[in-house]
Coordinates of C-alpha atoms and ligand atoms in Angstrom, one line a residue:
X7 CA -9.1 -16.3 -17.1
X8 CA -11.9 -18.8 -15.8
X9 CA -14.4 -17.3 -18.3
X10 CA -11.3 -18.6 -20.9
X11 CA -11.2 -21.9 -19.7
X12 CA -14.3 -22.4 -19.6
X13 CA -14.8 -21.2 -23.4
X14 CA -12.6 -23.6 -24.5
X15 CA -14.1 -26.4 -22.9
X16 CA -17.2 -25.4 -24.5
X17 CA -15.6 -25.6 -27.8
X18 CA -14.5 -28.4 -27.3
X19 CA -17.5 -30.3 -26.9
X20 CA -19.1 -28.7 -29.9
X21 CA -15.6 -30.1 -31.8
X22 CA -15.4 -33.0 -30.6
X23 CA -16.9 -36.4 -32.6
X24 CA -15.6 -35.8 -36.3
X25 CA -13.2 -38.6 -37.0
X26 CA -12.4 -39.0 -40.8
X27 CA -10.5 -36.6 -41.9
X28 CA -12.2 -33.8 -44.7
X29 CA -9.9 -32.3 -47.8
X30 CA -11.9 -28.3 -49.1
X31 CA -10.8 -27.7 -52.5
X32 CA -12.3 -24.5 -54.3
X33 CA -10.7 -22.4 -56.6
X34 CA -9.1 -19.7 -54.1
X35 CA -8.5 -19.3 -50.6
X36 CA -8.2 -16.0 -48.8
X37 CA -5.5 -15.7 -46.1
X38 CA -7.9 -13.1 -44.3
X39 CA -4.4 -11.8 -42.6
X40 CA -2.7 -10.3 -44.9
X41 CA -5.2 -10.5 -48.2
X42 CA -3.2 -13.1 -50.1
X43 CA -5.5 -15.2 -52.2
X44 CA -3.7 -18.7 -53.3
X45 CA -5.2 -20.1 -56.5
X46 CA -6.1 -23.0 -56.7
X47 CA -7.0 -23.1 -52.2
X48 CA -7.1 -26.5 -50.3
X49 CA -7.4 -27.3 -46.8
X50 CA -8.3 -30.1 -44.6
X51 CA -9.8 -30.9 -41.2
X52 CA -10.5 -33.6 -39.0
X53 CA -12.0 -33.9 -34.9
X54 CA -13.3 -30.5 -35.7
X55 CA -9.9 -28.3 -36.6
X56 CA -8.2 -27.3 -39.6
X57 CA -4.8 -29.7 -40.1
X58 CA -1.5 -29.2 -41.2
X59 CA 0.7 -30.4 -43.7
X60 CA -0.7 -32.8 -46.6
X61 CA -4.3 -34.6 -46.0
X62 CA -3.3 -38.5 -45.8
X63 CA -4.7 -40.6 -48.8
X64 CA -8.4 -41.8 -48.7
X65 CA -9.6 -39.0 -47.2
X66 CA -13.2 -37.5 -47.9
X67 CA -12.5 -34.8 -50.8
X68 CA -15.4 -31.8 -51.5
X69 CA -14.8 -29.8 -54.5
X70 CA -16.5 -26.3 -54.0
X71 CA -15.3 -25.5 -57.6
X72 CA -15.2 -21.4 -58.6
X73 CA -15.6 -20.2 -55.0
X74 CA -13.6 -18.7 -52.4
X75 CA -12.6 -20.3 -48.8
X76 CA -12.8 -18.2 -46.0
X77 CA -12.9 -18.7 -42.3
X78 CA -16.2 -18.4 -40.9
X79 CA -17.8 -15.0 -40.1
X80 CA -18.3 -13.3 -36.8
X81 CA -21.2 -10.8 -35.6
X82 CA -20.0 -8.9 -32.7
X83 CA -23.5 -7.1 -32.3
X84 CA -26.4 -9.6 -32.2
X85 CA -29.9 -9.6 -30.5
X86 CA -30.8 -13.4 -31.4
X87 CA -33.5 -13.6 -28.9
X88 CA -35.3 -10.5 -30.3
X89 CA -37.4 -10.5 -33.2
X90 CA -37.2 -8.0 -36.0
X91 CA -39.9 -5.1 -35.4
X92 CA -40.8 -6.5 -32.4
X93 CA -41.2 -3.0 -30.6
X94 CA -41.9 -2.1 -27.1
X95 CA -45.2 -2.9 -27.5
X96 CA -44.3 -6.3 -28.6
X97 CA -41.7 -7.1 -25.5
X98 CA -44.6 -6.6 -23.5
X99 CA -47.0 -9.0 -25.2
X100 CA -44.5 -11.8 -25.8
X101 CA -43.3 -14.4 -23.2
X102 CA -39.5 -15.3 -22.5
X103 CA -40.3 -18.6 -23.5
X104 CA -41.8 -17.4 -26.9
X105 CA -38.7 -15.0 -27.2
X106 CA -36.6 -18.3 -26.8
X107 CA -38.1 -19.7 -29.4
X108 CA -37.5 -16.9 -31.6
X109 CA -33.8 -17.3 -30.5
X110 CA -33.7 -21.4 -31.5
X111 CA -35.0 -19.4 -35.0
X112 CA -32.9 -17.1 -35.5
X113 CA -29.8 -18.8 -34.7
X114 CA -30.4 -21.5 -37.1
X115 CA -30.6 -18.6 -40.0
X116 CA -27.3 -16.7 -38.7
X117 CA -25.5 -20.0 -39.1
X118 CA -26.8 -20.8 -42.5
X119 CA -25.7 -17.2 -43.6
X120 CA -22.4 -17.8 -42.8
X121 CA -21.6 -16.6 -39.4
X122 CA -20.2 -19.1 -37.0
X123 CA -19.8 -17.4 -33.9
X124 CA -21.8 -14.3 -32.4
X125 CA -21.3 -12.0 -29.6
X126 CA -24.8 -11.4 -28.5
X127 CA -24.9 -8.2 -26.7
X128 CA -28.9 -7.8 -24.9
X129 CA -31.5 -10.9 -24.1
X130 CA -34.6 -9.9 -22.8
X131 CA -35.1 -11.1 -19.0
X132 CA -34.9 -14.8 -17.9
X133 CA -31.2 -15.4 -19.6
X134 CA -32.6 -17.4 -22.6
X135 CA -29.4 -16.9 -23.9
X136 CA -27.2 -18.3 -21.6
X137 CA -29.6 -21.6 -22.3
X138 CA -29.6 -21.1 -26.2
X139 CA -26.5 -20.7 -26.4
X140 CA -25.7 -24.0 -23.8
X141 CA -28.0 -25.8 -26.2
X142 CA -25.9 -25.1 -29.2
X143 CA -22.4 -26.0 -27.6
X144 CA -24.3 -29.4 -26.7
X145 CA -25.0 -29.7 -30.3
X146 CA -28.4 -29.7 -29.7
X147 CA -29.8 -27.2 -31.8
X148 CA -27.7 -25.8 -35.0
X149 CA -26.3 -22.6 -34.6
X150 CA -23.2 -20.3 -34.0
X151 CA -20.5 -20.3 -31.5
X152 CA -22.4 -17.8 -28.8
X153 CA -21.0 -15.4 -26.1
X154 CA -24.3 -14.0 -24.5
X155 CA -24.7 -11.1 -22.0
X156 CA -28.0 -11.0 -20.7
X157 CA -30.5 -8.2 -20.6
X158 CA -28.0 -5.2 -21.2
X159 CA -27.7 -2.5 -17.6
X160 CA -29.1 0.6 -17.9
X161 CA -30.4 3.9 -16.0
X162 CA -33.9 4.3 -15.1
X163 CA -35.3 6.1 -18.3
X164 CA -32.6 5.1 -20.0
X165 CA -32.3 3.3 -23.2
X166 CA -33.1 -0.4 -21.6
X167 CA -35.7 0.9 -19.5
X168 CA -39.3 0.6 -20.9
X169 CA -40.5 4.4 -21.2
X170 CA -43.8 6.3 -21.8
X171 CA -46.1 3.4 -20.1
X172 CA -48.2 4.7 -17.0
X173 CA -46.7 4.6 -13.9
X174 CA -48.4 1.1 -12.9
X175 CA -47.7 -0.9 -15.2
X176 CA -44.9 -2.9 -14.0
X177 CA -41.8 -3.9 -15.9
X178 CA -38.6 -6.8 -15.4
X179 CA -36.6 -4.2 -13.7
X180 CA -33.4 -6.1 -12.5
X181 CA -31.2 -4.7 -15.3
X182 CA -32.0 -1.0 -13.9
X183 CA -28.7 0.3 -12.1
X184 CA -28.5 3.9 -10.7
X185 CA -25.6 3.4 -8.1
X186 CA -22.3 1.8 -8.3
X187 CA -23.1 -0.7 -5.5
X188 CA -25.6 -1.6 -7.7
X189 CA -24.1 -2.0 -10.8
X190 CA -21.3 -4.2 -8.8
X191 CA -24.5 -6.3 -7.4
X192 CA -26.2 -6.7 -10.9
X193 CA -22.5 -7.8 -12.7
X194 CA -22.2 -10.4 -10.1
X195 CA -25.8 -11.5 -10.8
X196 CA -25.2 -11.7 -14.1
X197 CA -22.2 -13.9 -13.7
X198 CA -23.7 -16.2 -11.5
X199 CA -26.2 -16.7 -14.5
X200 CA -23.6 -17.7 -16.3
X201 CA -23.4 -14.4 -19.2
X202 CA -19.7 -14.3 -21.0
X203 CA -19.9 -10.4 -20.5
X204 CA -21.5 -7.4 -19.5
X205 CA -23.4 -4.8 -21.7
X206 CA -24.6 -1.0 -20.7
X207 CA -26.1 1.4 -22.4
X208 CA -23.9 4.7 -22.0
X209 CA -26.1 6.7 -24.0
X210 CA -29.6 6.8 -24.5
X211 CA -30.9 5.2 -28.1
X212 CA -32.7 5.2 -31.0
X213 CA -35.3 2.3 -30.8
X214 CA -36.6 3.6 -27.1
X215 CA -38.9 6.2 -25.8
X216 CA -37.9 9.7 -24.3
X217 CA -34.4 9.4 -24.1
X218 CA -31.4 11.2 -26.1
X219 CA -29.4 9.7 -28.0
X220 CA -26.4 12.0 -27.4
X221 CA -26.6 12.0 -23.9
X222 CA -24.7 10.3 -21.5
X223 CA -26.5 7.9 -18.8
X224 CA -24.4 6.2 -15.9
X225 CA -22.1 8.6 -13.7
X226 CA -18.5 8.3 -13.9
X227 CA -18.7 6.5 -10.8
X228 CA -21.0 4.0 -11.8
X229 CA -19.4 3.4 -15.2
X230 CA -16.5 2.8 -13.3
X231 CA -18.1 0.6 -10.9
X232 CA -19.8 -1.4 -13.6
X233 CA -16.1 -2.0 -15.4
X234 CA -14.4 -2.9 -12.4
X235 CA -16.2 -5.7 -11.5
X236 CA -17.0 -7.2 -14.7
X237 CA -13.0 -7.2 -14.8
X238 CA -12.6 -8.4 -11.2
X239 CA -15.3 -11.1 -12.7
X240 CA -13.2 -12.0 -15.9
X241 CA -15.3 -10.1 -18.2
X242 CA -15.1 -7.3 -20.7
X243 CA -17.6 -4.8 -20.9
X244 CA -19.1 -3.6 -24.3
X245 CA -21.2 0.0 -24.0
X246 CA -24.2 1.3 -26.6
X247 CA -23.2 5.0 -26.9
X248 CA -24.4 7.8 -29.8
X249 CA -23.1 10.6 -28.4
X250 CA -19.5 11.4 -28.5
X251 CA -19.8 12.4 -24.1
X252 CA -21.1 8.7 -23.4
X253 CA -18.5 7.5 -25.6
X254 CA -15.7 8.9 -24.0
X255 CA -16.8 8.2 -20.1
X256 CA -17.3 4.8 -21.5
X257 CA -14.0 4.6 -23.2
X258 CA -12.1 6.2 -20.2
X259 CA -13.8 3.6 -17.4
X260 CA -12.2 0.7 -19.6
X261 CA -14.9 -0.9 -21.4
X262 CA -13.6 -3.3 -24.0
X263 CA -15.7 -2.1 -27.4
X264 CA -18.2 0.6 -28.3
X265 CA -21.1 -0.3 -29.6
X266 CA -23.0 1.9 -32.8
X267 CA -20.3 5.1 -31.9
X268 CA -22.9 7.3 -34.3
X269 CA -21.4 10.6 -33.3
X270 CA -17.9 9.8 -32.3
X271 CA -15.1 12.6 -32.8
X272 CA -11.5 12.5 -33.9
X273 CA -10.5 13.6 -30.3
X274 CA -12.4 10.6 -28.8
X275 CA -11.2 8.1 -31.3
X276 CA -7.8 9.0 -30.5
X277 CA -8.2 8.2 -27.1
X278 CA -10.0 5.1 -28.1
X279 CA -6.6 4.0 -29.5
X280 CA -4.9 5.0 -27.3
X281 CA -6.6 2.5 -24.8
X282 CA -7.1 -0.5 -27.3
X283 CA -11.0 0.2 -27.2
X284 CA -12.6 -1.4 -30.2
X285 CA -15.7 0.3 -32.2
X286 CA -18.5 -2.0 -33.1
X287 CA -20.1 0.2 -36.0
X288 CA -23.6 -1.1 -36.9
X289 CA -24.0 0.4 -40.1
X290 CA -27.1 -1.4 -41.9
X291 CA -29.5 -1.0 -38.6
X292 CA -29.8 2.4 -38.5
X293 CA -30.7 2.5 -42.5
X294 CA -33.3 -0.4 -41.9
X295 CA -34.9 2.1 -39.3
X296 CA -35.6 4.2 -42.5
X297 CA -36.4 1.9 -45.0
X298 CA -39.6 3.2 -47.3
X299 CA -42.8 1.8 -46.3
X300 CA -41.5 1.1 -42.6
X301 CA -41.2 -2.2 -42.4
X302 CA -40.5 -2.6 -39.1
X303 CA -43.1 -0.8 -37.6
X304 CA -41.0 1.8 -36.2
X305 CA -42.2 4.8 -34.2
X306 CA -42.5 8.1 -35.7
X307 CA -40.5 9.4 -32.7
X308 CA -37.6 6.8 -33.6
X309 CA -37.9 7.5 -37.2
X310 CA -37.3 10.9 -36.4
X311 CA -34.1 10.4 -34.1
X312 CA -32.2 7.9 -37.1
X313 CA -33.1 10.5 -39.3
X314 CA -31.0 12.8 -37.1
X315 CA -28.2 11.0 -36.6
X316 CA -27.5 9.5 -40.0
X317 CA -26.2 12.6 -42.0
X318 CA -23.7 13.2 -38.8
X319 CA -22.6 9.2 -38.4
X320 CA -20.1 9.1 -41.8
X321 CA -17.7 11.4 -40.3
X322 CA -17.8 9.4 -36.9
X323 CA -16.8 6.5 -38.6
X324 CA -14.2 9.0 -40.8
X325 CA -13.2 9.3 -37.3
X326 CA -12.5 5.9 -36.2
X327 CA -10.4 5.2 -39.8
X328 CA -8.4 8.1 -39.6
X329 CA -7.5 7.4 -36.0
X330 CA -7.0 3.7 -36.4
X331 CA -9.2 2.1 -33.6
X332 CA -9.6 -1.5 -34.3
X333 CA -13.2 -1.8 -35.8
X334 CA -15.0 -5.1 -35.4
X335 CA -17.7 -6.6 -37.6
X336 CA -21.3 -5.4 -35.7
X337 CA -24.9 -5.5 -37.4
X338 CA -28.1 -5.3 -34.6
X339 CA -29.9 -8.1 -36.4
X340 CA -33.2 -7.7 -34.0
X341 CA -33.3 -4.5 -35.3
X342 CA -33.7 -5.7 -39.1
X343 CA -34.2 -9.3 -40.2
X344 CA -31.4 -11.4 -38.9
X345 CA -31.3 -13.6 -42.3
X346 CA -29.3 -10.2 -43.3
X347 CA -26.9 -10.5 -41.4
X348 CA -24.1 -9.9 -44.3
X349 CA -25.6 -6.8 -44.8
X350 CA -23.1 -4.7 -43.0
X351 CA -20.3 -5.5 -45.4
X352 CA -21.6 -3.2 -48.8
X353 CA -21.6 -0.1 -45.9
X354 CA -18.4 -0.9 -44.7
X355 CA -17.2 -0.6 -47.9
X356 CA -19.7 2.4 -48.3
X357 CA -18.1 4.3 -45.7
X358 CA -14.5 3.8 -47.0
X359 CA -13.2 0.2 -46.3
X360 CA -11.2 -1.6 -48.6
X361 CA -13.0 -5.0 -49.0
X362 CA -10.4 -6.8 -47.3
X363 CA -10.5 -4.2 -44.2
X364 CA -14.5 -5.2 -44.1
X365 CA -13.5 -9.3 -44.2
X366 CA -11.1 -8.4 -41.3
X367 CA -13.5 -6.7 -39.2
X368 CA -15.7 -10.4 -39.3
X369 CA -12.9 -12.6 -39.0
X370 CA -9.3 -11.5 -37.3
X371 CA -10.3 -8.1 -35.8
X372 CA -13.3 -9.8 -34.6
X373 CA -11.8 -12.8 -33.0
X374 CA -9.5 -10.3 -31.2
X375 CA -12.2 -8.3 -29.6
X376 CA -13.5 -11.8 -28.2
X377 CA -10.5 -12.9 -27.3
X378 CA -10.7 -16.1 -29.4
X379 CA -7.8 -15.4 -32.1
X380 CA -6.4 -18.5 -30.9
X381 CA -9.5 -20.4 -32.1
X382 CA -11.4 -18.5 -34.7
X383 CA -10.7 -15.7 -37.2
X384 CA -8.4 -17.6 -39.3
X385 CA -7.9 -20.8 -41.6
X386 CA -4.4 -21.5 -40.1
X387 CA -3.3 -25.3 -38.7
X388 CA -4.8 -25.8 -34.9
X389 CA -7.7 -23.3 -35.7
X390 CA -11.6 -24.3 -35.1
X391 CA -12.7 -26.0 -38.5
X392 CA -15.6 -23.3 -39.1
X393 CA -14.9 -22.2 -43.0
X394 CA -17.3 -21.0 -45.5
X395 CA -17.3 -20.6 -49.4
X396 CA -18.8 -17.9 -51.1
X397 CA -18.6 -17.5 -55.5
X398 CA -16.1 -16.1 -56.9
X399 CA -14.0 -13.2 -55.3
X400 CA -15.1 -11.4 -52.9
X401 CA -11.9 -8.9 -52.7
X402 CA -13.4 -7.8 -56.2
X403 CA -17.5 -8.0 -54.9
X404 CA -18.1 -7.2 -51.2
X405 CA -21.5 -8.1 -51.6
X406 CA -21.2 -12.1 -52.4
X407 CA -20.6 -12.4 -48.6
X408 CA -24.6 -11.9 -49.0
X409 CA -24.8 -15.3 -50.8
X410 CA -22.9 -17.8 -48.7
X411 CA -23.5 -20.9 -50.3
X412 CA -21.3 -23.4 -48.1
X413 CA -20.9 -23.6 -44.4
X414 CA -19.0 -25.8 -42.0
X415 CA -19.2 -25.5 -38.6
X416 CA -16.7 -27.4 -36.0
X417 CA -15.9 -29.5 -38.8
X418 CA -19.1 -30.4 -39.9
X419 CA -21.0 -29.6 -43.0
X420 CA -23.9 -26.9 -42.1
X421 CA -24.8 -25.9 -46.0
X422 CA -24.0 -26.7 -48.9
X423 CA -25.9 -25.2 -51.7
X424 CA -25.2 -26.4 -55.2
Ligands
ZN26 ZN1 -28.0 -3.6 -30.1

């Protein structure tokens, strides 16, 4: 696929330029495949990927001591460019240039904690993300490996529209689609912007005005139109769907993941496995919506639909265990403070993970969905060199994903924290 090629060639510029080679010892190393932990772990990298065989002699040695290697993390749901709380309101007092900004930010801290390569799945207008995310495979800026979307497509009144302003005020509408012909036109658009995929919101949503979250939005002949073409394009399609209706119209055009799937059934799941259709589960977000003292600012009416959904949302992810859909690692930072990142892990595990499953989901599962296994995921020979180190074990202690305290990135050293 061009979208492929041109990935890789992206990598490769942010690999390129480390020439002496690098040995990472610590005291295990977790073989995220299959759970194995070998005690004491070693690896080593040079021109930016991990090596095989024995490191030569005189090479750079870093001794992480009584921590644990692990290939770098991966986000499948981020909003970089958005700012946590930021609101409706917000959107329409802040510039795209300001909401860049907050994207050079935010990036910088999603690295830091761990995570070396995000799908980011909704920019507001003006495709900031397409340049962030240019900027950080120039090795300009610090921050992770990015695969950016755009502003997400969605139905007038629907979840991406701006609803309950008067009638006049007027709003960045390109992102609205309410034909096929137009969803065709705006995935087109979007590729000639240079996005690495296309995201729609199947259902209405939580964090928006007058809209349902268990209803579906785009016909079945727009869905379909929309998939098509991001395919005919080279691109998957990821939807936001609540309701179990919008998930399965999703799932039946062919979109490549589901976003949040709150309300998903067991008959729905199934026929997400049966297609290969990954769920994207963003636990924390919904929780951080109804976090005492409302921190975020939230509005009542949005209090009021998480409050809803969350009793009904554990057997929808019951669902998607018992029926074995591949689930990627997904959090909504934008919607919560995107230094918590890691957050998603302890709900995981919550919601009946085994610690390793929930490591999976952020590493090979992950890598899958994006359709990077062959470069990410894993810390086998020929892989990117992007490895962090957490303490001790974290098969025994989901939660000391929360503390990453090392960080390389392509091959060079990110964080290091004593
Ligand atoms: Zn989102």
């Amino acid at each position: 696929m061009i979208l492929r090629g041109l990935l890789a060639s992206l990598l490769c510029l942010a690999l390129c330029g480390q020439e002496r080679p690098l040995v990472l010892k610590a005291a295990r190393l977790l073989d995220v495949r299959t759970g194995k932990v070998e005690a004491p772990g070693q690896l080593w990298v040079k021109d930016g990927r991990i090596q095989p065989g024995a490191p030569p002699a005189g090479a750079e040695t870093l001794d992480l001591g009584d921590r644990t290697l692990l290939p770098g993390l991966i986000d499948c749901h981020t909003h970089l460019l958005i700012p946590a709380g930021l609101g409706e309101l917000g959107y329409l007092k802040r510039s795209h240039g300001a909401l860049l900004l907050d994207g050079v930010v935010n990036a910088r801290k999603v690295l830091e904690a761990g995570f070396t390569t995000v799908r980011d799945v909704g920019a507001p207008a003006g495709f900031g993300d397409v340049a962030l995310r240019d900027a950080i495979a120039r090795g300009d800026i610090p921050g992770p490996r990015m695969l950016v979307a755009g502003p997400s497509l969605s139905i007038t009144g629907g979840h991406g529209d701006l609803n309950g302003f008067p009638p006049h005020l007027h709003t960045d509408d390109e992102h609205i689609v309410d034909s096929p012909d137009q969803g065709r036109h705006a995935v087109r658009e979007w590729r000639k912007r240079g996005v690495d995929h296309i995201k729609i919101h199947a259902t209405g949503g939580v964090l928006s005005n007058h809209d349902d979250p268990g209803a579906p939005s785009f016909s079945p002949a727009e869905f379909k139109a929309l998939v098509e073409e991001a395919n005919r394009r080279g691109m998957d399609v990821c939807a936001h769907a609540h309701g179990d209706a919008g998930i399965l119209e999703a799932t039946v055009a062919g979109v490549r993941s589901i976003e949040h799937g709150s309300l998903l059934s067991l008959a729905t799941a199934r026929e997400m496995k049966a297609r290969g259709t990954f769920l994207v589960p963003t636990l924390y977000a919904l929780e951080s919506i109804l976090l005492p003292g409302n921190p975020y600012h939230v509005p009542e009416g949005s209090i009021a639909k998480a409050r809803a959904i969350l009793p009904l949302r554990r057997a929808g992810f019951k669902a998607a265990l018992d029926a074995g859909i591949p689930i990627a690692y997904g959090t909504d930072i934008g919607v919560f403070e995107h230094r918590q990142v890691a957050m998603d892990f302890r709900y995981l595990a919550a919601y009946g993970m085994t610690p390793l499953q929930a490591i999976q989901s952020a590493t090979v599962v992950a890598a899958r969905l994006l359709r990077l296994e062959t470069e990410i995921g894993t810390l086998e020979a020929g892989r990117a060199a992007d490895i962090i180190a957490v303490e001790g074990d974290p098969l025994k202690d989901i939660t000391t994903l929360e503390r990453v305290s090392f960080v390389l990135k392509g091959g060079k050293v990110i964080r290091q924290a004593p």
